[in-house]
Amino acid sequence: MASTDGTDSGRPSIYPSLLYTDAKAAIRQLTEAFGFTGLAVYEGEDGSVMHAELVQGNGAVMLGSKGRGGRFDEAMKSAGPAGVYIVVDDVDAHHRRAAEHGAEILMPPTDQDYGSRDYMARDLEGNIWSFGTYAPEIGA
């Protein structure tokens, strides 16, 4: 299959993008409970989050405030929660951190039939975050 991606630079080519009613609370939870690192946060004059980028390992998510206007905001207006899978090295330590920060744990660390160890949590606005060791080899 021919490659149609836009990057061979080592940067991720997929960035899940989420909108939150309270994007600042989402950023706090994702950084404090789930260990993301804030890369950029751009706020509007009204204090809404116009765009934020949070990094986990060699991947990232983009997020912002709902109701800020624009085509993406309009398209996402009636969208439901999303599910995102993040690869981590130490599932149990990651789970402990999330639980200590009050994250709603939907599934504790569990060994899967396909060789991964995963846990699942829900964020403050209903998105499902799975963290585990499953990292498919994506090659040429």
PDB file of C-alpha atoms in Angstrom:
ATOM      1  CA  MET A   1       0.000   0.000   0.000  1.00  0.00           C
ATOM      2  CA  ALA A   2       1.364   3.429  -0.908  1.00  0.00           C
ATOM      3  CA  SER A   3       2.084   5.829   1.912  1.00  0.00           C
ATOM      4  CA  THR A   4      -0.048   8.954   1.986  1.00  0.00           C
ATOM      5  CA  ASP A   5       1.059  10.271   5.361  1.00  0.00           C
ATOM      6  CA  GLY A   6       2.478  13.722   5.706  1.00  0.00           C
ATOM      7  CA  THR A   7       5.541  13.070   7.817  1.00  0.00           C
ATOM      8  CA  ASP A   8       8.653  10.972   7.831  1.00  0.00           C
ATOM      9  CA  SER A   9      10.355  13.208  10.386  1.00  0.00           C
ATOM     10  CA  GLY A  10       9.831  11.000  13.433  1.00  0.00           C
ATOM     11  CA  ARG A  11       6.956  13.176  14.625  1.00  0.00           C
ATOM     12  CA  PRO A  12       3.621  11.436  15.225  1.00  0.00           C
ATOM     13  CA  SER A  13       1.294  11.608  12.243  1.00  0.00           C
ATOM     14  CA  ILE A  14      -1.902  11.044  14.247  1.00  0.00           C
ATOM     15  CA  TYR A  15      -3.103  13.443  16.956  1.00  0.00           C
ATOM     16  CA  PRO A  16      -6.414  12.687  18.649  1.00  0.00           C
ATOM     17  CA  SER A  17      -8.289  15.987  19.033  1.00  0.00           C
ATOM     18  CA  LEU A  18     -10.871  16.491  21.770  1.00  0.00           C
ATOM     19  CA  LEU A  19     -13.069  19.360  22.919  1.00  0.00           C
ATOM     20  CA  TYR A  20     -14.080  19.836  26.550  1.00  0.00           C
ATOM     21  CA  THR A  21     -16.668  21.954  28.342  1.00  0.00           C
ATOM     22  CA  ASP A  22     -13.941  22.694  30.916  1.00  0.00           C
ATOM     23  CA  ALA A  23     -10.690  22.341  28.979  1.00  0.00           C
ATOM     24  CA  LYS A  24      -8.597  23.738  31.839  1.00  0.00           C
ATOM     25  CA  ALA A  25      -9.868  20.997  34.180  1.00  0.00           C
ATOM     26  CA  ALA A  26      -9.172  18.429  31.453  1.00  0.00           C
ATOM     27  CA  ILE A  27      -5.592  19.680  31.102  1.00  0.00           C
ATOM     28  CA  ARG A  28      -5.108  19.437  34.887  1.00  0.00           C
ATOM     29  CA  GLN A  29      -6.442  15.872  34.979  1.00  0.00           C
ATOM     30  CA  LEU A  30      -4.465  14.711  31.947  1.00  0.00           C
ATOM     31  CA  THR A  31      -1.215  16.145  33.324  1.00  0.00           C
ATOM     32  CA  GLU A  32      -1.666  15.349  37.018  1.00  0.00           C
ATOM     33  CA  ALA A  33      -3.468  11.995  36.902  1.00  0.00           C
ATOM     34  CA  PHE A  34      -2.392  10.585  33.547  1.00  0.00           C
ATOM     35  CA  GLY A  35       1.142  11.979  33.310  1.00  0.00           C
ATOM     36  CA  PHE A  36       0.864  14.059  30.140  1.00  0.00           C
ATOM     37  CA  THR A  37       3.242  16.984  29.711  1.00  0.00           C
ATOM     38  CA  GLY A  38       1.875  20.297  28.505  1.00  0.00           C
ATOM     39  CA  LEU A  39       3.564  21.393  25.294  1.00  0.00           C
ATOM     40  CA  ALA A  40       1.405  24.414  24.424  1.00  0.00           C
ATOM     41  CA  VAL A  41      -1.767  26.123  25.644  1.00  0.00           C
ATOM     42  CA  TYR A  42      -3.301  29.048  23.775  1.00  0.00           C
ATOM     43  CA  GLU A  43      -6.159  30.884  25.452  1.00  0.00           C
ATOM     44  CA  GLY A  44      -8.737  33.240  23.989  1.00  0.00           C
ATOM     45  CA  GLU A  45      -9.467  36.646  25.488  1.00  0.00           C
ATOM     46  CA  ASP A  46     -12.352  35.098  27.437  1.00  0.00           C
ATOM     47  CA  GLY A  47     -10.038  32.502  29.045  1.00  0.00           C
ATOM     48  CA  SER A  48     -11.247  29.607  26.883  1.00  0.00           C
ATOM     49  CA  VAL A  49      -8.637  27.183  25.598  1.00  0.00           C
ATOM     50  CA  MET A  50      -8.392  27.804  21.873  1.00  0.00           C
ATOM     51  CA  HIS A  51      -5.806  25.051  21.399  1.00  0.00           C
ATOM     52  CA  ALA A  52      -3.616  22.913  23.641  1.00  0.00           C
ATOM     53  CA  GLU A  53      -1.083  20.185  22.942  1.00  0.00           C
ATOM     54  CA  LEU A  54      -0.219  17.569  25.547  1.00  0.00           C
ATOM     55  CA  VAL A  55       2.535  14.988  25.086  1.00  0.00           C
ATOM     56  CA  GLN A  56       2.746  11.390  26.331  1.00  0.00           C
ATOM     57  CA  GLY A  57       5.803   9.433  25.217  1.00  0.00           C
ATOM     58  CA  ASN A  58       6.319  10.061  21.498  1.00  0.00           C
ATOM     59  CA  GLY A  59       2.654  10.922  20.889  1.00  0.00           C
ATOM     60  CA  ALA A  60       0.398  13.853  21.596  1.00  0.00           C
ATOM     61  CA  VAL A  61      -3.220  14.929  21.865  1.00  0.00           C
ATOM     62  CA  MET A  62      -4.725  18.270  20.937  1.00  0.00           C
ATOM     63  CA  LEU A  63      -7.641  19.748  22.834  1.00  0.00           C
ATOM     64  CA  GLY A  64      -9.647  22.894  23.326  1.00  0.00           C
ATOM     65  CA  SER A  65     -12.779  24.388  24.819  1.00  0.00           C
ATOM     66  CA  LYS A  66     -16.227  23.584  23.440  1.00  0.00           C
ATOM     67  CA  GLY A  67     -18.216  26.556  22.212  1.00  0.00           C
ATOM     68  CA  ARG A  68     -15.258  28.617  21.007  1.00  0.00           C
ATOM     69  CA  GLY A  69     -16.483  28.757  17.423  1.00  0.00           C
ATOM     70  CA  GLY A  70     -15.028  27.563  14.165  1.00  0.00           C
ATOM     71  CA  ARG A  71     -15.679  24.606  11.911  1.00  0.00           C
ATOM     72  CA  PHE A  72     -14.116  21.953  14.174  1.00  0.00           C
ATOM     73  CA  ASP A  73     -16.138  23.161  17.163  1.00  0.00           C
ATOM     74  CA  GLU A  74     -19.315  23.077  15.064  1.00  0.00           C
ATOM     75  CA  ALA A  75     -18.539  19.594  13.699  1.00  0.00           C
ATOM     76  CA  MET A  76     -17.875  18.273  17.225  1.00  0.00           C
ATOM     77  CA  LYS A  77     -20.970  19.904  18.757  1.00  0.00           C
ATOM     78  CA  SER A  78     -22.996  16.705  19.031  1.00  0.00           C
ATOM     79  CA  ALA A  79     -20.092  14.253  19.130  1.00  0.00           C
ATOM     80  CA  GLY A  80     -20.033  11.732  21.934  1.00  0.00           C
ATOM     81  CA  PRO A  81     -17.092  10.715  24.089  1.00  0.00           C
ATOM     82  CA  ALA A  82     -13.974   9.408  22.376  1.00  0.00           C
ATOM     83  CA  GLY A  83     -11.648   6.554  23.237  1.00  0.00           C
ATOM     84  CA  VAL A  84      -7.874   6.960  23.118  1.00  0.00           C
ATOM     85  CA  TYR A  85      -5.185   4.300  23.709  1.00  0.00           C
ATOM     86  CA  ILE A  86      -1.819   5.400  25.105  1.00  0.00           C
ATOM     87  CA  VAL A  87       1.259   3.148  25.347  1.00  0.00           C
ATOM     88  CA  VAL A  88       3.055   3.273  28.700  1.00  0.00           C
ATOM     89  CA  ASP A  89       5.991   1.254  30.020  1.00  0.00           C
ATOM     90  CA  ASP A  90       4.780   0.620  33.586  1.00  0.00           C
ATOM     91  CA  VAL A  91       1.016   0.108  33.598  1.00  0.00           C
ATOM     92  CA  ASP A  92       0.781  -0.520  37.342  1.00  0.00           C
ATOM     93  CA  ALA A  93       2.688   2.631  38.305  1.00  0.00           C
ATOM     94  CA  HIS A  94       0.668   4.665  35.804  1.00  0.00           C
ATOM     95  CA  HIS A  95      -2.562   3.238  37.234  1.00  0.00           C
ATOM     96  CA  ARG A  96      -1.485   4.070  40.804  1.00  0.00           C
ATOM     97  CA  ARG A  97      -0.834   7.671  39.803  1.00  0.00           C
ATOM     98  CA  ALA A  98      -4.230   7.979  38.097  1.00  0.00           C
ATOM     99  CA  ALA A  99      -6.058   6.418  41.061  1.00  0.00           C
ATOM    100  CA  GLU A 100      -4.197   8.632  43.554  1.00  0.00           C
ATOM    101  CA  HIS A 101      -5.424  11.673  41.625  1.00  0.00           C
ATOM    102  CA  GLY A 102      -9.031  10.462  41.729  1.00  0.00           C
ATOM    103  CA  ALA A 103      -9.432   9.291  38.135  1.00  0.00           C
ATOM    104  CA  GLU A 104     -12.453   7.052  37.589  1.00  0.00           C
ATOM    105  CA  ILE A 105     -10.940   3.632  36.919  1.00  0.00           C
ATOM    106  CA  LEU A 106     -13.132   1.453  34.696  1.00  0.00           C
ATOM    107  CA  MET A 107     -10.777  -1.540  34.557  1.00  0.00           C
ATOM    108  CA  PRO A 108      -7.754  -2.116  36.805  1.00  0.00           C
ATOM    109  CA  PRO A 109      -4.468  -3.299  35.285  1.00  0.00           C
ATOM    110  CA  THR A 110      -5.321  -6.538  33.508  1.00  0.00           C
ATOM    111  CA  ASP A 111      -3.222  -8.976  31.472  1.00  0.00           C
ATOM    112  CA  GLN A 112      -4.866  -9.424  28.064  1.00  0.00           C
ATOM    113  CA  ASP A 113      -4.983 -12.538  25.854  1.00  0.00           C
ATOM    114  CA  TYR A 114      -3.006 -10.704  23.156  1.00  0.00           C
ATOM    115  CA  GLY A 115      -0.041 -10.096  25.475  1.00  0.00           C
ATOM    116  CA  SER A 116      -0.720  -6.556  26.640  1.00  0.00           C
ATOM    117  CA  ARG A 117      -1.291  -5.288  30.169  1.00  0.00           C
ATOM    118  CA  ASP A 118      -3.890  -2.499  30.185  1.00  0.00           C
ATOM    119  CA  TYR A 119      -6.102  -0.404  32.404  1.00  0.00           C
ATOM    120  CA  MET A 120      -8.960   1.893  31.498  1.00  0.00           C
ATOM    121  CA  ALA A 121     -10.169   5.193  32.974  1.00  0.00           C
ATOM    122  CA  ARG A 122     -12.825   7.803  32.228  1.00  0.00           C
ATOM    123  CA  ASP A 123     -11.937  11.487  32.240  1.00  0.00           C
ATOM    124  CA  LEU A 124     -14.063  14.247  33.748  1.00  0.00           C
ATOM    125  CA  GLU A 125     -16.172  14.600  30.593  1.00  0.00           C
ATOM    126  CA  GLY A 126     -16.675  10.944  29.697  1.00  0.00           C
ATOM    127  CA  ASN A 127     -13.814  10.203  27.295  1.00  0.00           C
ATOM    128  CA  ILE A 128     -12.280   6.757  27.749  1.00  0.00           C
ATOM    129  CA  TRP A 129      -8.503   6.564  28.144  1.00  0.00           C
ATOM    130  CA  SER A 130      -6.824   3.157  27.932  1.00  0.00           C
ATOM    131  CA  PHE A 131      -3.194   2.839  28.988  1.00  0.00           C
ATOM    132  CA  GLY A 132      -1.172  -0.275  28.284  1.00  0.00           C
ATOM    133  CA  THR A 133       1.803  -2.018  26.806  1.00  0.00           C
ATOM    134  CA  TYR A 134       0.268  -2.931  23.431  1.00  0.00           C
ATOM    135  CA  ALA A 135       2.293  -1.171  20.739  1.00  0.00           C
ATOM    136  CA  PRO A 136       1.800  -2.653  17.280  1.00  0.00           C
ATOM    137  CA  GLU A 137       4.811  -2.513  15.020  1.00  0.00           C
ATOM    138  CA  ILE A 138       4.062  -0.062  12.241  1.00  0.00           C
ATOM    139  CA  GLY A 139       6.585  -0.514   9.498  1.00  0.00           C
ATOM    140  CA  ALA A 140       7.088  -0.329   5.794  1.00  0.00           C
TER     141      ALA A 140
END
